[in-house]
Short mmCIF file of C-alpha atoms in Angstrom, two decimals:
data_model
loop_
_atom_site.label_atom_id
_atom_site.label_comp_id
_atom_site.label_asym_id
_atom_site.label_seq_id
_atom_site.Cartn_x
_atom_site.Cartn_y
_atom_site.Cartn_z
CA UNK A 1 108.50 108.53 98.22
CA UNK A 2 107.62 108.19 101.89
CA UNK A 3 110.33 107.53 104.48
CA UNK A 4 108.33 107.42 107.71
CA UNK A 5 107.26 111.06 108.21
CA UNK A 6 109.34 112.41 105.32
CA UNK A 7 107.96 112.91 101.80
CA UNK A 8 110.68 113.07 99.15
CA UNK A 9 110.56 114.03 95.48
CA UNK A 10 113.67 112.02 94.64
CA UNK A 11 113.64 108.21 94.74
CA UNK A 12 117.42 108.02 94.79
CA UNK A 13 119.59 107.95 97.91
CA UNK A 14 123.36 108.31 97.79
CA UNK A 15 126.23 107.12 99.96
CA UNK A 16 129.06 109.54 100.77
CA UNK A 17 132.10 107.26 101.09
CA UNK A 18 135.12 106.73 98.80
CA UNK A 19 134.74 109.74 96.53
CA UNK A 20 137.96 111.10 94.94
CA UNK A 21 137.48 114.48 96.62
CA UNK A 22 134.92 116.43 98.68
CA UNK A 23 134.19 118.67 95.69
CA UNK A 24 133.36 115.70 93.46
CA UNK A 25 131.12 114.34 96.22
CA UNK A 26 129.25 117.63 96.32
CA UNK A 27 128.86 117.75 92.54
CA UNK A 28 127.67 114.13 92.44
CA UNK A 29 125.04 114.77 95.11
CA UNK A 30 123.70 117.73 93.17
CA UNK A 31 123.77 115.83 89.85
CA UNK A 32 121.90 112.88 91.38
CA UNK A 33 119.03 114.98 92.69
CA UNK A 34 119.14 112.94 95.91
CA UNK A 35 117.55 114.48 98.99
CA UNK A 36 119.05 112.02 101.48
CA UNK A 37 122.65 110.83 101.83
CA UNK A 38 123.92 108.12 104.14
CA UNK A 39 126.79 108.75 106.55
CA UNK A 40 128.67 106.39 108.83
CA UNK A 41 129.32 107.71 112.33
CA UNK A 42 132.56 105.72 112.43
CA UNK A 43 133.93 107.62 109.45
CA UNK A 44 132.86 111.16 110.23
CA UNK A 45 133.37 112.67 113.68
CA UNK A 46 131.53 115.96 114.09
CA UNK A 47 134.05 117.36 116.55
CA UNK A 48 137.11 116.87 114.36
CA UNK A 49 138.40 119.41 111.88
CA UNK A 50 137.98 117.11 108.89
CA UNK A 51 134.52 116.16 110.06
CA UNK A 52 133.47 119.81 110.30
CA UNK A 53 134.49 120.40 106.68
CA UNK A 54 132.40 117.40 105.69
CA UNK A 55 129.33 118.79 107.46
CA UNK A 56 129.84 122.18 105.84
CA UNK A 57 129.83 120.47 102.46
CA UNK A 58 126.67 118.49 103.23
CA UNK A 59 124.88 121.64 104.41
CA UNK A 60 125.79 123.39 101.17
CA UNK A 61 123.96 120.70 99.18
CA UNK A 62 120.79 121.05 101.25
CA UNK A 63 120.29 117.28 101.65
CA UNK A 64 119.21 115.36 104.73
CA UNK A 65 121.56 112.96 106.50
CA UNK A 66 120.69 109.32 107.13
CA UNK A 67 123.14 107.82 109.64
CA UNK A 68 123.93 104.14 109.21
CA UNK A 69 125.50 101.40 111.30
CA UNK A 70 127.86 100.23 108.54
CA UNK A 71 130.49 97.76 109.72
CA UNK A 72 128.59 96.59 112.80
CA UNK A 73 128.70 92.80 113.31
CA UNK A 74 126.63 92.44 116.49
CA UNK A 75 123.35 93.65 117.91
CA UNK A 76 125.07 95.50 120.72
CA UNK A 77 127.47 97.25 118.37
CA UNK A 78 124.67 98.29 115.99
CA UNK A 79 122.39 99.56 118.76
CA UNK A 80 125.19 101.52 120.44
CA UNK A 81 126.24 103.07 117.12
CA UNK A 82 122.63 104.05 116.33
CA UNK A 83 122.22 105.69 119.73
CA UNK A 84 125.46 107.64 119.28
CA UNK A 85 124.37 108.68 115.78
CA UNK A 86 121.08 110.04 117.10
CA UNK A 87 123.00 112.28 119.49
CA UNK A 88 125.33 113.53 116.75
CA UNK A 89 122.87 113.94 113.87
CA UNK A 90 119.72 114.82 115.84
CA UNK A 91 117.51 112.38 113.95
CA UNK A 92 115.57 109.23 114.82
CA UNK A 93 116.12 107.83 111.34
CA UNK A 94 118.77 105.14 111.04
CA UNK A 95 119.81 102.76 108.31
CA UNK A 96 120.37 99.59 110.30
CA UNK A 97 123.06 97.14 109.25
CA UNK A 98 124.06 94.06 111.24
CA UNK A 99 126.58 92.17 109.13
CA UNK A 100 126.69 88.40 109.53
CA UNK A 101 129.27 87.27 106.95
CA UNK A 102 132.61 88.97 106.37
CA UNK A 103 133.03 87.74 102.78
CA UNK A 104 129.61 88.55 101.31
CA UNK A 105 128.63 91.23 103.86
CA UNK A 106 125.27 89.45 104.06
CA UNK A 107 123.05 90.73 106.87
CA UNK A 108 122.67 88.72 110.05
CA UNK A 109 118.89 88.43 109.84
CA UNK A 110 118.48 87.14 113.39
CA UNK A 111 120.53 89.99 114.81
CA UNK A 112 118.84 92.48 112.50
CA UNK A 113 115.37 91.61 113.81
CA UNK A 114 116.56 91.83 117.42
CA UNK A 115 118.28 95.18 116.89
CA UNK A 116 115.23 96.53 115.05
CA UNK A 117 112.98 95.63 117.96
CA UNK A 118 115.30 97.31 120.47
CA UNK A 119 115.66 100.48 118.42
CA UNK A 120 111.98 100.90 117.50
CA UNK A 121 111.05 100.54 121.16
CA UNK A 122 113.57 103.33 121.80
CA UNK A 123 111.86 105.63 119.30
CA UNK A 124 114.03 105.03 116.24
CA UNK A 125 112.68 104.91 112.71
CA UNK A 126 114.56 101.99 111.20
CA UNK A 127 115.46 101.40 107.56
CA UNK A 128 116.64 97.79 107.63
CA UNK A 129 119.33 96.50 105.27
CA UNK A 130 118.15 92.95 104.68
CA UNK A 131 117.91 90.21 102.08
CA UNK A 132 114.86 89.28 100.00
CA UNK A 133 113.90 86.64 102.62
CA UNK A 134 110.15 86.97 103.23
CA UNK A 135 110.17 85.34 106.67
CA UNK A 136 112.81 87.80 107.89
CA UNK A 137 110.83 90.64 106.31
CA UNK A 138 107.70 89.60 108.22
CA UNK A 139 109.68 89.58 111.47
CA UNK A 140 111.15 93.01 110.77
CA UNK A 141 107.71 94.47 110.13
CA UNK A 142 106.43 92.86 113.33
CA UNK A 143 109.36 94.47 115.15
CA UNK A 144 108.24 97.91 113.96
CA UNK A 145 110.27 98.47 110.79
CA UNK A 146 108.42 100.41 108.07
CA UNK A 147 111.17 100.65 105.44
CA UNK A 148 112.87 97.52 104.13
CA UNK A 149 116.04 97.69 102.07
CA UNK A 150 116.70 94.28 100.47
CA UNK A 151 120.01 93.84 98.67
CA UNK A 152 120.19 93.41 94.94
CA UNK A 153 123.45 91.52 95.36
CA UNK A 154 126.41 91.75 97.78
CA UNK A 155 127.64 95.22 98.71
CA UNK A 156 130.04 96.64 96.14
CA UNK A 157 129.71 93.66 93.78
CA UNK A 158 128.01 95.65 90.96
CA UNK A 159 126.19 92.45 89.93
CA UNK A 160 122.74 94.01 89.81
CA UNK A 161 119.61 92.14 90.85
CA UNK A 162 120.61 88.53 91.53
CA UNK A 163 117.14 87.35 92.58
CA UNK A 164 114.48 89.18 90.61
CA UNK A 165 111.88 86.59 91.61
CA UNK A 166 112.58 87.16 95.31
CA UNK A 167 112.45 90.94 94.96
CA UNK A 168 109.18 90.74 93.02
CA UNK A 169 107.72 88.44 95.69
CA UNK A 170 108.68 90.91 98.42
CA UNK A 171 107.02 93.76 96.56
CA UNK A 172 103.85 91.67 96.23
CA UNK A 173 103.93 90.67 99.92
CA UNK A 174 104.22 94.28 101.14
CA UNK A 175 102.33 96.46 98.66
CA UNK A 176 101.96 99.37 101.09
CA UNK A 177 105.43 99.28 102.65
CA UNK A 178 108.31 101.47 101.47
CA UNK A 179 110.86 99.19 99.79
CA UNK A 180 114.25 100.28 98.47
CA UNK A 181 116.87 98.16 96.73
CA UNK A 182 120.20 98.60 98.47
CA UNK A 183 123.59 97.14 97.52
CA UNK A 184 124.95 95.49 94.41
CA UNK A 185 123.70 98.00 91.85
CA UNK A 186 126.48 98.78 89.39
CA UNK A 187 125.01 100.62 86.39
CA UNK A 188 121.88 102.69 85.72
CA UNK A 189 120.08 99.81 84.00
CA UNK A 190 120.17 97.88 87.31
CA UNK A 191 118.45 100.80 89.04
CA UNK A 192 115.86 101.09 86.28
CA UNK A 193 115.10 97.37 86.61
CA UNK A 194 114.52 97.75 90.36
CA UNK A 195 112.15 100.64 89.76
CA UNK A 196 110.29 98.70 87.05
CA UNK A 197 109.59 96.02 89.67
CA UNK A 198 107.68 98.63 91.64
CA UNK A 199 110.30 99.46 94.26
CA UNK A 200 110.03 102.89 95.80
CA UNK A 201 113.67 103.80 95.38
CA UNK A 202 117.31 102.72 95.37
CA UNK A 203 120.38 103.47 97.44
CA UNK A 204 123.73 103.78 95.65
CA UNK A 205 127.26 104.18 96.88
CA UNK A 206 130.23 102.54 95.14
CA UNK A 207 128.52 102.57 91.72
CA UNK A 208 128.80 106.36 91.70
CA UNK A 209 131.79 107.02 93.95
CA UNK A 210 134.14 104.61 92.16
CA UNK A 211 133.03 105.40 88.59
CA UNK A 212 135.53 107.03 86.27
CA UNK A 213 133.33 110.12 86.28
CA UNK A 214 131.16 110.09 89.42
CA UNK A 215 129.25 113.24 88.51
CA UNK A 216 128.18 111.94 85.10
CA UNK A 217 127.30 108.56 86.60
CA UNK A 218 125.18 110.24 89.28
CA UNK A 219 123.18 112.01 86.60
CA UNK A 220 122.80 108.74 84.68
CA UNK A 221 121.37 107.03 87.75
CA UNK A 222 119.00 109.95 88.33
CA UNK A 223 117.56 109.56 84.84
CA UNK A 224 117.40 105.75 85.13
CA UNK A 225 115.46 105.88 88.39
CA UNK A 226 113.01 108.36 86.92
CA UNK A 227 112.60 106.28 83.74
CA UNK A 228 112.11 103.05 85.68
CA UNK A 229 109.44 104.59 87.88
CA UNK A 230 107.60 106.01 84.88
CA UNK A 231 107.70 102.60 83.21
CA UNK A 232 106.18 100.96 86.31
CA UNK A 233 103.44 103.56 86.57
CA UNK A 234 102.63 103.16 82.86
CA UNK A 235 101.70 99.47 83.32
CA UNK A 236 104.24 98.05 80.81
CA UNK A 237 103.60 95.35 78.24
CA UNK A 238 104.28 91.91 79.72
CA UNK A 239 106.64 89.40 78.04
CA UNK A 240 105.08 86.82 75.70
CA UNK A 241 106.26 83.42 74.46
CA UNK A 242 105.02 84.03 70.91
CA UNK A 243 105.14 86.91 68.48
CA UNK A 244 102.25 89.33 68.18
CA UNK A 245 102.05 91.68 65.20
CA UNK A 246 102.30 95.34 66.04
CA UNK A 247 100.67 96.30 62.72
CA UNK A 248 96.97 95.40 62.40
CA UNK A 249 95.96 93.06 59.57
CA UNK A 250 92.79 95.06 58.87
CA UNK A 251 93.47 97.59 56.12
CA UNK A 252 96.36 95.80 54.43
CA UNK A 253 96.64 95.90 50.63
CA UNK A 254 95.23 92.88 48.75
CA UNK A 255 96.93 91.13 45.80
CA UNK A 256 94.64 92.78 43.27
CA UNK A 257 95.96 96.16 44.26
CA UNK A 258 92.81 97.30 46.03
CA UNK A 259 93.12 98.79 49.48
CA UNK A 260 90.35 98.59 52.04
CA UNK A 261 90.37 101.01 54.93
#
């Protein structure tokens, strides 16, 4: 999977919030096989004692950090947070969120495009949390974004892929762009479905962190993502309206008892 200049073996990204303990977070990261984890600058301050322990844990796993602008509701807030994150994390990569609705946490697409343009002109490599809206996607690409992250359903809802048609249309519109499904995935079958649509990867957070056993769930998602990608690459059988026999008629036994091979 290509994320700008990075080539990754894993197609699974993991959030780091709301885990029962730092040790379980570490075990879940390792079980998932993820090579990138997202971190909110608001939640982790590098200069604080608790923040230092968090960074020590992340370093032990060997993963890369993708800062995000989670919780930002305006262009100015998102841009400022991204600029601060670049100073703290020493990376131009940023997962850009500009939230427009407090109830659904739906992205503000107008603000997202504006913030993307500002940040790409400032040298950032933006991964945009968006919807499956194709017009907004076109504008984001025009603004310099090379990784789109459409939601499956609202953040934390665990409802899976609400608009499969829209996600399939986005994949068809941007065959050479890196696309990842972000938000709303609740169980491994949701992740497998996203991968079967041809998406390059998925980002998970609550589905693992809030599971009864986060480590086991992380491993389940790892296997589901791998299985879904293999299914896509294998060119799967397409659905049919009518039955089609899986056993050939040629060679069946006749009523007289004779068999013709």
